[in-house]
Short mmCIF file of C-alpha atoms and ligand atoms in Angstrom, two decimals:
data_model
loop_
_atom_site.label_atom_id
_atom_site.label_comp_id
_atom_site.label_asym_id
_atom_site.label_seq_id
_atom_site.Cartn_x
_atom_site.Cartn_y
_atom_site.Cartn_z
CA UNK A 1464 -3.74 -5.20 -10.30
CA UNK A 1465 -0.47 -5.94 -9.90
CA UNK A 1466 2.22 -7.65 -9.30
CA UNK A 1467 2.52 -5.02 -6.91
CA UNK A 1468 6.16 -5.67 -7.04
CA UNK A 1469 7.23 -2.73 -8.22
CA UNK A 1470 6.27 -0.92 -5.34
CA UNK A 1471 9.20 -0.02 -3.44
CA UNK A 1472 11.09 -2.92 -3.91
CA UNK A 1473 14.65 -2.74 -5.06
CA UNK A 1474 15.18 -4.82 -8.17
CA UNK A 1475 15.26 -8.12 -6.81
CA UNK A 1476 15.44 -9.93 -9.81
CA UNK A 1477 18.04 -7.79 -11.65
CA UNK A 1478 21.35 -9.47 -10.72
CA UNK A 1479 23.31 -6.15 -11.88
CA UNK A 1480 21.13 -3.61 -10.14
CA UNK A 1481 20.59 -4.69 -6.75
CA UNK A 1482 22.49 -1.68 -5.43
CA UNK A 1483 19.78 0.78 -4.22
CA UNK A 1484 18.50 3.15 -6.71
CA UNK A 1485 16.41 5.71 -5.17
CA UNK A 1486 14.13 6.23 -7.92
CA UNK A 1487 13.30 2.87 -8.54
CA UNK A 1488 13.00 1.95 -5.01
CA UNK A 1489 10.48 4.55 -4.38
CA UNK A 1490 8.38 4.33 -7.63
CA UNK A 1491 9.10 0.79 -8.89
CA UNK A 1492 8.54 -2.52 -7.35
CA UNK A 1493 11.02 -5.02 -8.50
CA UNK A 1494 9.06 -8.26 -8.03
CA UNK A 1495 8.64 -8.64 -11.81
CA UNK A 1496 12.00 -7.49 -12.70
CA UNK A 1497 13.14 -10.65 -11.24
CA UNK A 1498 11.17 -12.75 -13.51
CA UNK A 1499 11.73 -10.50 -16.51
CA UNK A 1500 15.41 -10.29 -16.74
CA UNK A 1501 16.50 -12.64 -19.44
CA UNK A 1502 19.72 -13.10 -17.97
CA UNK A 1503 18.10 -14.50 -14.82
CA UNK A 1504 15.75 -16.79 -16.19
CA UNK A 1505 17.97 -19.39 -18.13
CA UNK A 1506 16.63 -22.76 -16.86
CA UNK A 1507 18.59 -25.39 -16.06
CA UNK A 1508 17.51 -27.97 -18.46
CA UNK A 1509 18.10 -31.00 -16.29
CA UNK A 1510 16.07 -29.37 -13.65
CA UNK A 1511 13.28 -28.80 -15.86
CA UNK A 1512 12.82 -32.26 -16.65
CA UNK A 1513 11.93 -33.02 -13.04
CA UNK A 1514 9.58 -30.16 -12.77
CA UNK A 1515 6.17 -30.90 -12.11
CA UNK A 1516 4.51 -28.43 -14.25
CA UNK A 1517 5.26 -25.97 -16.88
CA UNK A 1518 2.47 -24.52 -19.06
CA UNK A 1519 1.83 -26.51 -22.10
CA UNK A 1520 3.49 -26.22 -25.21
CA UNK A 1521 1.29 -24.89 -28.15
CA UNK A 1522 2.22 -28.32 -29.95
CA UNK A 1523 1.19 -30.59 -27.51
CA UNK A 1524 -2.42 -29.71 -26.68
CA UNK A 1525 -4.71 -26.67 -26.61
CA UNK A 1526 -6.20 -27.49 -23.30
CA UNK A 1527 -4.63 -28.44 -19.90
CA UNK A 1528 -5.28 -31.80 -18.64
CA UNK A 1529 -6.43 -32.03 -15.02
CA UNK A 1530 -4.55 -35.33 -14.81
CA UNK A 1531 -0.89 -35.26 -13.86
CA UNK A 1532 1.44 -36.06 -17.09
CA UNK A 1533 2.63 -39.52 -17.12
CA UNK A 1534 6.05 -38.45 -16.18
CA UNK A 1535 5.08 -36.47 -13.25
CA UNK A 1536 6.17 -37.49 -9.86
CA UNK A 1537 3.58 -38.67 -7.60
CA UNK A 1538 2.00 -35.58 -5.82
CA UNK A 1539 2.04 -36.01 -2.08
CA UNK A 1540 -1.39 -36.13 -0.52
CA UNK A 1541 -3.15 -36.21 -3.84
CA UNK A 1542 -6.45 -37.49 -2.14
CA UNK A 1543 -6.50 -34.92 0.50
CA UNK A 1544 -8.87 -32.02 0.54
CA UNK A 1545 -8.00 -28.65 1.65
CA UNK A 1546 -9.63 -27.35 4.78
CA UNK A 1547 -10.20 -23.68 4.44
CA UNK A 1548 -11.41 -23.58 8.04
CA UNK A 1549 -8.47 -24.95 9.70
CA UNK A 1550 -6.01 -22.33 8.63
CA UNK A 1551 -4.67 -18.97 10.12
CA UNK A 1552 -5.58 -16.11 8.31
CA UNK A 1553 -4.01 -12.69 8.14
CA UNK A 1554 -6.47 -9.89 8.96
CA UNK A 1555 -4.30 -6.59 8.79
CA UNK A 1556 -0.86 -5.30 9.22
CA UNK A 1557 -0.68 -4.08 12.99
CA UNK A 1558 0.89 -0.61 11.89
CA UNK A 1559 -2.53 0.23 10.13
CA UNK A 1560 -4.65 -0.76 13.07
CA UNK A 1561 -5.87 2.09 15.49
CA UNK A 1562 -5.96 0.98 18.95
CA UNK A 1563 -8.55 3.57 19.90
CA UNK A 1564 -11.48 2.01 17.88
CA UNK A 1565 -12.90 -1.32 16.79
CA UNK A 1566 -12.50 -2.13 13.17
CA UNK A 1567 -14.85 -4.18 10.81
CA UNK A 1568 -13.16 -6.78 8.63
CA UNK A 1569 -14.41 -9.63 6.63
CA UNK A 1570 -12.38 -12.62 5.95
CA UNK A 1571 -13.45 -15.96 4.34
CA UNK A 1572 -16.94 -14.56 4.37
CA UNK A 1573 -16.81 -14.20 8.16
CA UNK A 1574 -17.54 -10.60 9.59
CA UNK A 1575 -15.17 -9.90 12.58
CA UNK A 1576 -14.52 -7.09 14.60
CA UNK A 1577 -10.90 -6.23 15.51
CA UNK A 1578 -9.97 -4.36 18.76
CA UNK A 1579 -7.42 -3.72 21.17
CA UNK A 1580 -7.75 -5.12 24.55
CA UNK A 1581 -5.64 -2.78 26.69
CA UNK A 1582 -5.99 -4.99 29.81
CA UNK A 1583 -4.11 -8.02 28.12
CA UNK A 1584 -2.22 -5.82 25.64
CA UNK A 1585 -3.26 -8.01 22.74
CA UNK A 1586 -5.44 -7.53 19.44
CA UNK A 1587 -8.72 -9.61 19.70
CA UNK A 1588 -10.89 -10.78 16.96
CA UNK A 1589 -14.42 -11.36 17.69
CA UNK A 1590 -17.40 -12.35 15.61
CA UNK A 1591 -18.84 -9.06 14.60
CA UNK A 1592 -22.19 -9.82 16.25
CA UNK A 1593 -23.43 -8.75 19.62
CA UNK A 1594 -25.05 -11.60 21.33
CA UNK A 1595 -27.98 -9.35 22.43
CA UNK A 1596 -29.56 -8.49 19.33
CA UNK A 1597 -27.03 -8.95 16.66
CA UNK A 1598 -25.78 -5.48 16.24
CA UNK A 1599 -22.26 -5.08 14.61
CA UNK A 1600 -19.81 -4.80 17.56
CA UNK A 1601 -17.54 -2.99 15.20
CA UNK A 1602 -19.66 0.03 15.36
CA UNK A 1603 -19.27 0.14 19.02
CA UNK A 1604 -16.37 1.71 21.17
CA UNK A 1605 -13.99 0.83 23.68
CA UNK A 1606 -15.10 2.12 27.26
CA UNK A 1607 -13.04 3.44 30.03
CA UNK A 1608 -12.11 0.24 31.26
CA UNK A 1609 -10.95 -1.06 28.07
CA UNK A 1610 -13.84 -3.19 27.35
CA UNK A 1611 -15.67 -3.68 23.95
CA UNK A 1612 -19.04 -1.83 24.18
CA UNK A 1613 -21.78 -2.42 21.98
CA UNK A 1614 -23.38 0.74 21.22
CA UNK A 1615 -26.87 -0.32 20.70
CA UNK A 1616 -27.55 -1.04 24.27
CA UNK A 1617 -24.55 -0.75 25.73
CA UNK A 1618 -23.27 -4.59 26.76
CA UNK A 1619 -19.70 -4.74 27.53
CA UNK A 1620 -17.28 -7.56 26.76
CA UNK A 1621 -13.85 -8.27 27.99
CA UNK A 1622 -10.81 -9.91 25.94
CA UNK A 1623 -12.17 -13.24 26.29
CA UNK A 1624 -15.74 -12.49 24.89
CA UNK A 1625 -17.15 -12.69 28.52
CA UNK A 1626 -19.99 -10.20 29.09
CA UNK A 1627 -19.09 -7.97 31.84
CA UNK A 1628 -22.19 -5.59 32.10
CA UNK A 1629 -25.80 -5.63 30.90
CA UNK A 1630 -26.91 -2.14 31.79
CA UNK A 1631 -30.61 -3.23 31.60
CA UNK A 1632 -30.12 -6.16 34.35
CA UNK A 1633 -31.37 -5.35 37.80
CA UNK A 1634 -28.36 -4.96 40.20
CA UNK A 1635 -30.01 -7.01 42.49
CA UNK A 1636 -31.23 -9.72 40.13
CA UNK A 1637 -29.75 -13.01 38.83
CA UNK A 1638 -26.17 -12.63 37.11
CA UNK A 1639 -27.45 -12.89 33.76
CA UNK A 1640 -24.33 -11.35 32.04
CA UNK A 1641 -22.61 -14.48 33.16
CA UNK A 1642 -24.75 -16.87 31.04
CA UNK A 1643 -23.00 -18.37 28.12
CA UNK A 1644 -25.36 -16.90 25.78
CA UNK A 1645 -24.32 -13.33 26.78
CA UNK A 1646 -20.76 -14.05 25.54
CA UNK A 1647 -19.37 -12.49 22.36
CA UNK A 1648 -17.87 -15.18 20.19
CA UNK A 1649 -14.03 -14.74 20.33
CA UNK A 1650 -11.66 -16.26 17.55
CA UNK A 1651 -8.33 -17.53 18.34
CA UNK A 1652 -5.82 -14.64 17.23
CA UNK A 1653 -2.10 -13.83 17.20
CA UNK A 1654 0.47 -11.41 16.00
CA UNK A 1655 3.12 -12.75 13.78
CA UNK A 1656 5.50 -10.81 11.37
CA UNK A 1657 3.68 -7.73 12.53
CA UNK A 1658 0.37 -9.02 11.13
CA UNK A 1659 -2.78 -9.90 13.07
CA UNK A 1660 -3.85 -13.32 12.18
CA UNK A 1661 -7.14 -15.19 13.24
CA UNK A 1662 -8.19 -18.89 13.18
CA UNK A 1663 -11.77 -18.84 11.68
CA UNK A 1664 -13.42 -21.16 14.22
CA UNK A 1665 -14.76 -20.26 17.89
CA UNK A 1666 -15.24 -23.65 19.00
CA UNK A 1667 -13.26 -24.12 22.34
CA UNK A 1668 -11.36 -26.91 21.18
CA UNK A 1669 -9.49 -24.35 19.03
CA UNK A 1670 -8.72 -21.83 21.75
CA UNK A 1671 -5.14 -22.96 22.17
CA UNK A 1672 -4.63 -23.72 18.65
CA UNK A 1673 -1.43 -21.45 18.41
CA UNK A 1674 0.32 -24.03 20.58
CA UNK A 1675 -0.26 -26.73 17.92
CA UNK A 1676 -0.23 -24.77 14.63
CA UNK A 1677 1.16 -21.52 13.77
CA UNK A 1678 0.70 -19.29 11.12
CA UNK A 1679 3.13 -19.36 8.20
CA UNK A 1680 6.41 -17.56 9.15
CA UNK A 1681 8.33 -15.28 6.91
CA UNK A 1682 11.71 -14.61 8.37
CA UNK A 1683 12.62 -11.53 6.58
CA UNK A 1684 9.52 -9.73 8.03
CA UNK A 1685 11.12 -10.26 11.55
CA UNK A 1686 14.76 -9.57 10.51
CA UNK A 1687 15.95 -6.37 11.86
CA UNK A 1688 18.64 -6.24 8.96
CA UNK A 1689 15.82 -5.81 6.64
CA UNK A 1690 13.68 -2.82 5.93
CA UNK A 1691 9.95 -4.03 5.58
CA UNK A 1692 7.29 -1.59 4.95
CA UNK A 1693 3.85 -2.94 4.38
CA UNK A 1694 0.70 -1.78 2.73
CA UNK A 1695 -2.76 -3.05 2.19
CA UNK A 1696 -5.81 -2.66 0.02
CA UNK A 1697 -9.16 -3.82 -0.56
CA UNK A 1698 -9.44 -5.24 -3.96
CA UNK A 1699 -12.65 -5.44 -6.08
CA UNK A 1700 -11.96 -8.95 -7.26
CA UNK A 1701 -11.49 -12.45 -5.92
CA UNK A 1702 -8.72 -13.95 -4.17
CA UNK A 1703 -8.01 -16.55 -6.92
CA UNK A 1704 -7.64 -13.67 -9.37
CA UNK A 1705 -5.42 -11.73 -7.12
CA UNK A 1706 -3.01 -14.37 -6.18
CA UNK A 1707 -2.77 -15.92 -9.68
CA UNK A 1708 -2.13 -12.41 -11.12
CA UNK A 1709 0.93 -11.93 -8.60
CA UNK A 1710 2.36 -15.23 -9.67
CA UNK A 1711 2.24 -14.00 -13.34
CA UNK A 1712 5.24 -11.84 -14.40
CA UNK A 1713 4.62 -12.04 -17.86
CA UNK A 1714 2.01 -9.25 -17.86
CA UNK A 1715 4.07 -6.81 -16.28
CA UNK A 1716 5.51 -5.03 -19.49
CA UNK A 1717 1.98 -4.72 -20.93
CA UNK A 1718 -0.52 -4.07 -18.00
CA UNK A 1719 1.81 -1.94 -16.11
CA UNK A 1720 3.54 -0.36 -19.11
CA UNK A 1721 5.63 2.35 -18.20
CA UNK A 1722 5.16 2.05 -14.28
CA UNK A 1723 8.16 -0.34 -13.70
CA UNK A 1724 11.12 -1.13 -15.28
CA UNK A 1725 11.46 -4.43 -17.15
CA UNK A 1726 14.53 -6.23 -18.65
CA UNK A 1727 14.22 -5.69 -22.28
CA UNK A 1728 15.11 -8.49 -24.80
CA UNK A 1729 17.90 -8.11 -27.18
CA UNK A 1730 15.39 -8.46 -30.12
CA UNK A 1731 12.00 -6.71 -29.29
CA UNK A 1732 8.97 -7.92 -31.01
CA UNK A 1733 6.82 -5.21 -29.57
CA UNK A 1734 6.98 -1.63 -27.93
CA UNK A 1735 6.75 -3.31 -24.48
CA UNK A 1736 9.67 -5.92 -24.74
CA UNK A 1737 7.69 -9.23 -23.79
CA UNK A 1738 9.78 -12.22 -24.23
CA UNK A 1739 9.46 -15.84 -23.40
CA UNK A 1740 9.95 -16.74 -19.60
CA UNK A 1741 11.12 -20.13 -18.33
CA UNK A 1742 9.07 -20.64 -15.21
CA UNK A 1743 8.42 -24.02 -13.56
CA UNK A 1744 7.22 -25.48 -10.51
CA UNK A 1745 9.34 -27.84 -8.42
CA UNK A 1746 6.84 -29.39 -5.99
CA UNK A 1747 3.24 -29.10 -5.49
CA UNK A 1748 1.32 -30.55 -2.36
CA UNK A 1749 -1.75 -29.34 -0.38
CA UNK A 1750 0.48 -26.92 1.47
CA UNK A 1751 1.15 -25.15 -1.82
CA UNK A 1752 4.39 -25.28 -4.06
CA UNK A 1753 7.90 -24.05 -4.72
CA UNK A 1754 8.68 -22.43 -8.10
CA UNK A 1755 11.77 -21.45 -10.01
CA UNK A 1756 11.81 -18.11 -11.83
CA UNK A 1757 15.15 -17.89 -12.97
CA UNK A 1758 17.32 -15.97 -10.11
CA UNK A 1759 14.67 -16.08 -7.73
CA UNK A 1760 12.69 -18.77 -5.94
CA UNK A 1761 9.11 -18.41 -4.96
CA UNK A 1762 6.66 -20.44 -2.82
CA UNK A 1763 3.05 -20.48 -2.59
CA UNK A 1764 2.13 -21.28 0.83
CA UNK A 1765 -1.54 -22.27 0.98
CA UNK A 1766 -3.98 -20.51 0.97
CA UNK A 1767 -2.70 -16.87 1.13
CA UNK A 1768 0.99 -16.32 0.67
CA UNK A 1769 2.85 -15.92 -2.42
CA UNK A 1770 6.47 -15.15 -1.52
CA UNK A 1771 9.53 -14.60 -3.77
CA UNK A 1772 12.94 -14.39 -2.49
CA UNK A 1773 16.32 -13.74 -3.96
CA UNK A 1774 18.64 -16.64 -4.39
CA UNK A 1775 22.02 -16.29 -2.61
CA UNK A 1776 24.36 -14.46 -5.02
CA UNK A 1777 26.27 -16.92 -7.02
CA UNK A 1778 29.92 -16.63 -6.09
CA UNK A 1779 32.18 -14.82 -8.59
CA UNK A 1780 35.09 -17.17 -9.45
CA UNK A 1781 37.25 -14.14 -9.78
CA UNK A 1782 36.15 -12.71 -6.65
CA UNK A 1783 37.62 -13.51 -3.35
CA UNK A 1784 35.68 -15.64 -0.97
CA UNK A 1785 35.54 -12.54 1.49
CA UNK A 1786 34.06 -10.48 -1.57
CA UNK A 1787 31.66 -13.17 -2.29
CA UNK A 1788 30.44 -13.43 1.24
CA UNK A 1789 30.02 -9.84 1.60
CA UNK A 1790 27.99 -9.63 -1.57
CA UNK A 1791 25.77 -12.45 -0.46
CA UNK A 1792 24.97 -10.71 2.72
CA UNK A 1793 24.23 -7.26 1.05
CA UNK A 1794 21.90 -8.30 -1.60
CA UNK A 1795 18.74 -9.90 -0.15
CA UNK A 1796 15.23 -9.03 -1.07
CA UNK A 1797 11.97 -10.71 -0.96
CA UNK A 1798 8.44 -9.96 -2.43
CA UNK A 1799 5.65 -10.99 -0.04
CA UNK A 1800 2.01 -11.01 -1.22
CA UNK A 1801 -0.48 -11.93 0.98
CA UNK A 1802 -3.97 -12.59 -0.66
CA UNK A 1803 -6.84 -12.93 1.64
CA UNK A 1804 -10.23 -14.28 0.45
CA UNK A 1805 -12.85 -11.91 1.66
CA UNK A 1806 -15.99 -12.91 -0.07
CA UNK A 1807 -16.78 -13.72 -3.88
CA UNK A 1808 -15.60 -11.16 -5.96
CA UNK A 1809 -13.68 -9.43 -3.10
CA UNK A 1810 -10.33 -9.82 -1.66
CA UNK A 1811 -7.68 -8.08 0.17
CA UNK A 1812 -3.82 -7.54 -0.33
CA UNK A 1813 -1.05 -7.13 2.14
CA UNK A 1814 2.24 -6.65 0.56
CA UNK A 1815 5.76 -6.07 1.90
CA UNK A 1816 9.09 -5.98 0.01
CA UNK A 1817 11.76 -6.47 2.64
CA UNK A 1818 15.29 -5.87 1.52
CA UNK A 1819 18.63 -5.54 3.46
CA UNK A 1820 20.17 -2.76 1.43
CA UNK A 1821 19.09 0.77 0.83
CA UNK A 1822 17.30 0.60 4.14
CA UNK A 1823 17.80 4.45 4.81
CA UNK A 1824 15.35 5.23 2.02
CA UNK A 1825 12.55 3.73 4.04
CA UNK A 1826 13.52 5.87 6.91
CA UNK A 1827 13.57 9.26 5.21
CA UNK A 1828 10.62 8.62 2.78
CA UNK A 1829 7.22 8.30 4.21
CA UNK A 1830 5.21 5.23 3.51
CA UNK A 1831 2.42 7.17 1.76
CA UNK A 1832 4.81 8.06 -1.01
CA UNK A 1833 5.56 4.49 -1.82
CA UNK A 1834 1.71 3.86 -1.65
CA UNK A 1835 1.01 6.41 -4.41
CA UNK A 1836 3.08 4.32 -7.01
CA UNK A 1837 2.02 1.01 -5.55
CA UNK A 1838 -1.57 1.78 -5.97
CA UNK A 1839 -1.06 2.96 -9.33
CA UNK A 1840 0.22 -0.28 -10.31
CA UNK A 1841 -2.72 -2.00 -8.72
CA UNK A 1842 -5.15 0.32 -10.44
CA UNK A 1843 -3.53 -0.33 -13.85
CA UNK A 1844 -4.84 -3.81 -14.46
CA UNK A 1845 -7.58 -3.68 -11.83
CA UNK A 1846 -10.48 -3.26 -14.40
CA UNK A 1847 -8.98 -5.99 -16.64
CA UNK A 1848 -8.92 -8.56 -13.58
CA UNK A 1849 -12.28 -7.39 -12.62
CA UNK A 1850 -13.84 -8.25 -15.91
CA UNK A 1851 -11.76 -11.27 -16.44
CA UNK A 1852 -13.18 -12.57 -13.05
CA UNK A 1853 -16.71 -12.29 -14.20
CA UNK A 1854 -16.10 -14.15 -17.56
CA UNK A 1855 -14.52 -17.19 -15.60
CA UNK A 1856 -17.48 -17.09 -13.45
CA UNK A 1857 -19.69 -17.22 -16.49
CA UNK A 1858 -17.92 -20.77 -17.58
CA UNK A 1859 -17.54 -21.87 -13.87
CA UNK A 1860 -14.52 -21.57 -11.83
CA UNK A 1861 -14.04 -25.47 -11.98
CA UNK A 1862 -13.84 -25.01 -15.73
CA UNK A 1863 -10.78 -22.74 -15.78
CA UNK A 1864 -8.40 -25.19 -17.41
CA UNK A 1865 -10.79 -25.93 -20.22
CA UNK A 1866 -11.59 -22.19 -20.85
CA UNK A 1867 -8.20 -20.72 -20.84
CA UNK A 1868 -5.51 -21.51 -23.32
CA UNK A 1869 -2.20 -21.19 -21.54
CA UNK A 1870 0.41 -22.68 -24.04
CA UNK A 1871 3.68 -21.08 -22.86
CA UNK A 1872 5.76 -21.48 -19.83
CA UNK A 1873 5.33 -18.00 -18.59
CA UNK A 1874 2.04 -19.02 -17.35
CA UNK A 1875 3.51 -21.93 -15.25
CA UNK A 1876 2.87 -20.70 -11.83
CA UNK A 1877 -0.74 -19.62 -12.64
CA UNK A 1878 -1.18 -23.04 -14.18
CA UNK A 1879 0.37 -24.69 -11.04
CA UNK A 1880 -1.98 -22.36 -8.77
CA UNK A 1881 -5.22 -23.42 -10.64
CA UNK A 1882 -3.97 -26.96 -10.37
CA UNK A 1883 -3.66 -26.72 -6.75
CA UNK A 1884 -7.03 -25.01 -6.30
CA UNK A 1885 -8.72 -27.77 -8.49
CA UNK A 1886 -7.03 -30.77 -6.98
CA UNK A 1887 -7.46 -29.95 -3.34
CA UNK A 1888 -10.61 -27.73 -3.43
CA UNK A 1889 -12.59 -28.23 -6.49
CA UNK A 1890 -11.41 -25.18 -8.23
CA UNK A 1891 -12.76 -22.62 -5.71
CA UNK A 1892 -12.86 -21.37 -2.27
CA UNK A 1893 -15.14 -23.10 0.20
CA UNK A 1894 -17.45 -20.44 1.39
CA UNK A 1895 -19.72 -23.01 3.00
CA UNK A 1896 -22.90 -22.21 1.28
CA UNK A 1897 -22.79 -18.66 2.32
CA UNK A 1898 -23.07 -17.15 -1.07
CA UNK A 1899 -25.39 -18.04 -4.00
CA UNK A 1900 -22.17 -18.65 -6.47
CA UNK A 1901 -22.91 -15.30 -8.14
CA UNK A 1902 -20.39 -12.33 -8.28
CA UNK A 1903 -21.68 -9.02 -6.93
CA UNK A 1904 -22.72 -6.77 -9.77
CA UNK A 1905 -19.90 -4.53 -11.17
CA UNK A 1906 -20.22 -1.06 -9.70
CA UNK A 1907 -19.45 2.29 -11.83
CA UNK A 1908 -15.82 2.53 -12.67
CA UNK A 1909 -15.35 5.33 -10.17
CA UNK A 1910 -16.41 3.23 -7.37
CA UNK A 1911 -14.47 0.00 -8.61
CA UNK A 1912 -11.19 2.14 -8.81
CA UNK A 1913 -11.70 4.20 -5.53
CA UNK A 1914 -8.63 4.54 -3.62
CA UNK A 1915 -10.07 6.24 -0.50
CA UNK A 1916 -12.25 3.64 0.93
CA UNK A 1917 -10.00 0.70 -0.41
CA UNK A 1918 -6.70 2.04 0.98
CA UNK A 1919 -6.71 5.30 2.51
CA UNK A 1920 -8.89 4.92 5.31
CA UNK A 1921 -7.23 1.69 6.15
CA UNK A 1922 -3.60 2.94 5.97
CA UNK A 1923 -2.19 5.01 8.58
CA UNK A 1924 0.37 6.93 6.68
CA UNK A 1925 -2.05 7.68 3.71
CA UNK A 1926 -4.65 8.94 6.00
CA UNK A 1927 -2.43 11.42 7.88
CA UNK A 1928 -1.05 12.53 4.32
CA UNK A 1929 -4.69 13.00 3.06
CA UNK A 1930 -5.59 15.02 6.07
CA UNK A 1931 -2.37 17.22 5.98
CA UNK A 1932 -2.81 17.82 2.41
CA UNK A 1933 -6.46 18.92 2.81
CA UNK A 1934 -5.39 21.31 5.59
CA UNK A 1935 -2.65 22.65 3.26
CA UNK A 1936 -5.32 23.33 0.48
CA UNK A 1937 -7.28 25.27 2.91
CA UNK A 1938 -4.37 27.17 4.27
CA UNK A 1939 -3.26 28.02 0.66
CA UNK A 1940 -6.75 29.22 -0.12
CA UNK A 1941 -6.93 31.37 2.92
CA UNK A 1942 -3.33 33.16 1.93
CA UNK A 1943 -4.66 33.58 -1.35
CA UNK A 1944 -7.91 35.36 -0.13
CA UNK A 1945 -6.11 37.21 2.46
CA UNK A 1946 -3.48 38.61 0.07
CA UNK A 1947 -6.45 39.77 -2.11
CA UNK A 1948 -8.03 41.35 0.69
CA UNK A 1949 -4.95 43.11 1.88
CA UNK A 1950 -4.29 44.73 -1.67
CA UNK A 1951 -7.89 45.61 -2.01
CA UNK A 1952 -7.99 47.40 1.29
CA UNK A 1953 -4.77 49.34 1.06
CA UNK A 1954 -5.01 52.75 -0.26
CA UNK A 1955 -2.79 54.17 -3.08
CA UNK A 1956 0.56 55.22 -1.54
CA UNK A 1957 0.32 53.12 1.63
CA UNK A 1958 2.83 50.71 0.49
CA UNK A 1959 5.25 50.58 -2.58
CA UNK A 1960 4.17 49.17 -5.75
CA UNK A 1961 6.72 46.48 -5.32
CA UNK A 1962 4.87 45.24 -2.14
CA UNK A 1963 1.74 45.39 -3.61
CA UNK A 1964 2.61 43.63 -6.47
CA UNK A 1965 4.23 40.87 -4.34
CA UNK A 1966 1.00 40.38 -2.59
CA UNK A 1967 -0.99 39.86 -5.98
CA UNK A 1968 1.84 37.40 -7.02
CA UNK A 1969 1.51 35.39 -3.62
CA UNK A 1970 -2.23 35.38 -4.08
CA UNK A 1971 -2.17 34.00 -7.47
CA UNK A 1972 0.53 31.41 -6.56
CA UNK A 1973 -1.29 30.30 -3.51
CA UNK A 1974 -4.49 29.96 -5.42
CA UNK A 1975 -2.73 27.94 -8.12
CA UNK A 1976 -0.89 25.98 -5.52
CA UNK A 1977 -4.05 25.20 -3.78
CA UNK A 1978 -5.72 23.81 -7.02
CA UNK A 1979 -2.57 21.71 -7.76
CA UNK A 1980 -2.81 20.18 -4.20
CA UNK A 1981 -6.50 19.47 -4.59
CA UNK A 1982 -5.88 17.76 -7.95
CA UNK A 1983 -3.03 15.84 -6.45
CA UNK A 1984 -5.13 14.39 -3.53
CA UNK A 1985 -8.00 13.64 -5.75
CA UNK A 1986 -5.69 11.68 -8.09
CA UNK A 1987 -3.65 10.01 -5.36
CA UNK A 1988 -6.00 9.34 -2.62
CA UNK A 1989 -9.46 9.33 -4.14
CA UNK A 1990 -9.76 8.05 -7.87
CA UNK A 1991 -7.30 7.59 -10.51
CA UNK A 1992 -8.66 6.31 -13.98
CA UNK A 1993 -6.41 4.51 -16.16
CA UNK A 1994 -6.58 4.33 -19.80
CA UNK A 1995 -4.03 1.96 -21.52
CA UNK A 1996 -4.75 3.13 -25.03
CA UNK A 1997 -3.32 6.44 -24.23
CA UNK A 1998 -0.16 5.25 -22.25
S1 FES B 2729 -27.47 -5.43 20.17
FE1 FES B 2729 -25.54 -5.00 21.29
S2 FES B 2729 -26.46 -4.39 23.22
FE2 FES B 2729 -28.21 -4.72 22.09
FE1 FE2 B 2730 -1.10 3.97 2.45
#
């Protein structure tokens, strides 16, 4: 999938190409460029010595030890266990939620319904189960008083989950709607960084959890001097595979060949230009790790966020301090990947590539144009990762270190992430016994790489574009048919031959254009297969 990076992000990692380049800003993310620019990845040897992890040298071992090397600094909190159910989880970017309807989402194996409470002007997250007879509330509607109505028998709930109406209860009978068992289960929720978050525990002791613990904060997403478009996609492989893939720049020249620019080495050893990468992890604890990728720093903020950001520009000794200051102000970008565990074999990705330059591009170009390229990048390694996950499950996720051979430093972040997962969570997400431990069976390729249900229906911009382009296709067909009809109905001599020919040309062009639009819509909004052998 991708290092979605290339999406719309300017070349964060390319120190010489941060000036906005429209083409690359639209089509290519830069996440990986950062890590692929040889000029940027020269490590400071002294620093490297103090790093906790790098991938193993092939001369050292063929297998990763799960014990820290002898010279590793003590890892803080090494005996702690990560509590997956005492964390804030992102649900969706607010820009892609429709206030008029409830939305079904699954996070951490929990089915939730997300809805807009206009009485409190707030997004609400409830368990997606009606207390009456367990119908999904997400199939319901918002009634005229702004309550969430279950459409099976009409029970209504306010923003706190309190039942406000049981239509079947006698008006002069006891107030059964006030019983605790009549309430919907409401999760604590909040909006931060334009993303809706929820706390996966409805116990009343967590009602005000926001006053004690907040979701991880990403300053660039709230900074008005940055442009920060978002995207989201449901992914047919698990959260672990998703996040480690986004931490791995070395696959970009191969899995995303031709889709995003990568810095080429002086001496190429192959068509794609792969090269050694000096990646390393600085500090790892239960809250994640920080890493050095050359001219970018990155952070894994457990469990969901991988965040890479440009280091301040190094002042040029020949430049005046004013120039250096200006340069530092002008060139800031970040790559933000939010990876959400949905269920075994399924995850959701929210991405954003904020930058404080070339902002006008995002004002002029609609978001769906960026999403076409970004979805293609996701598609280009989607099948690889889906199959890879099944193979890892075959050996057991806690055996990842034994099954994989990761001898170079380009895998350092992946190794670090797997180490974090093993150390603090036994090598896998805690599903609380909800699943059997098996992955869902692989669907046909068309379904696996479907774009419509995984993205378009969940993206406001793509949804509108999809509908508009479908209308355009029909209009073009009508023009074509009407032109042919007019020509056929006209009698000889009624109009000039030139006018007649123009109508014929219009019919042909309209028809051809309608076919092109249909193809464009199918390929970009429905299904786009990807064959690496012919790229
Ligand atoms: S199941 Fe919801 S009202 Fe009956
Ligand atoms: Fe989209």
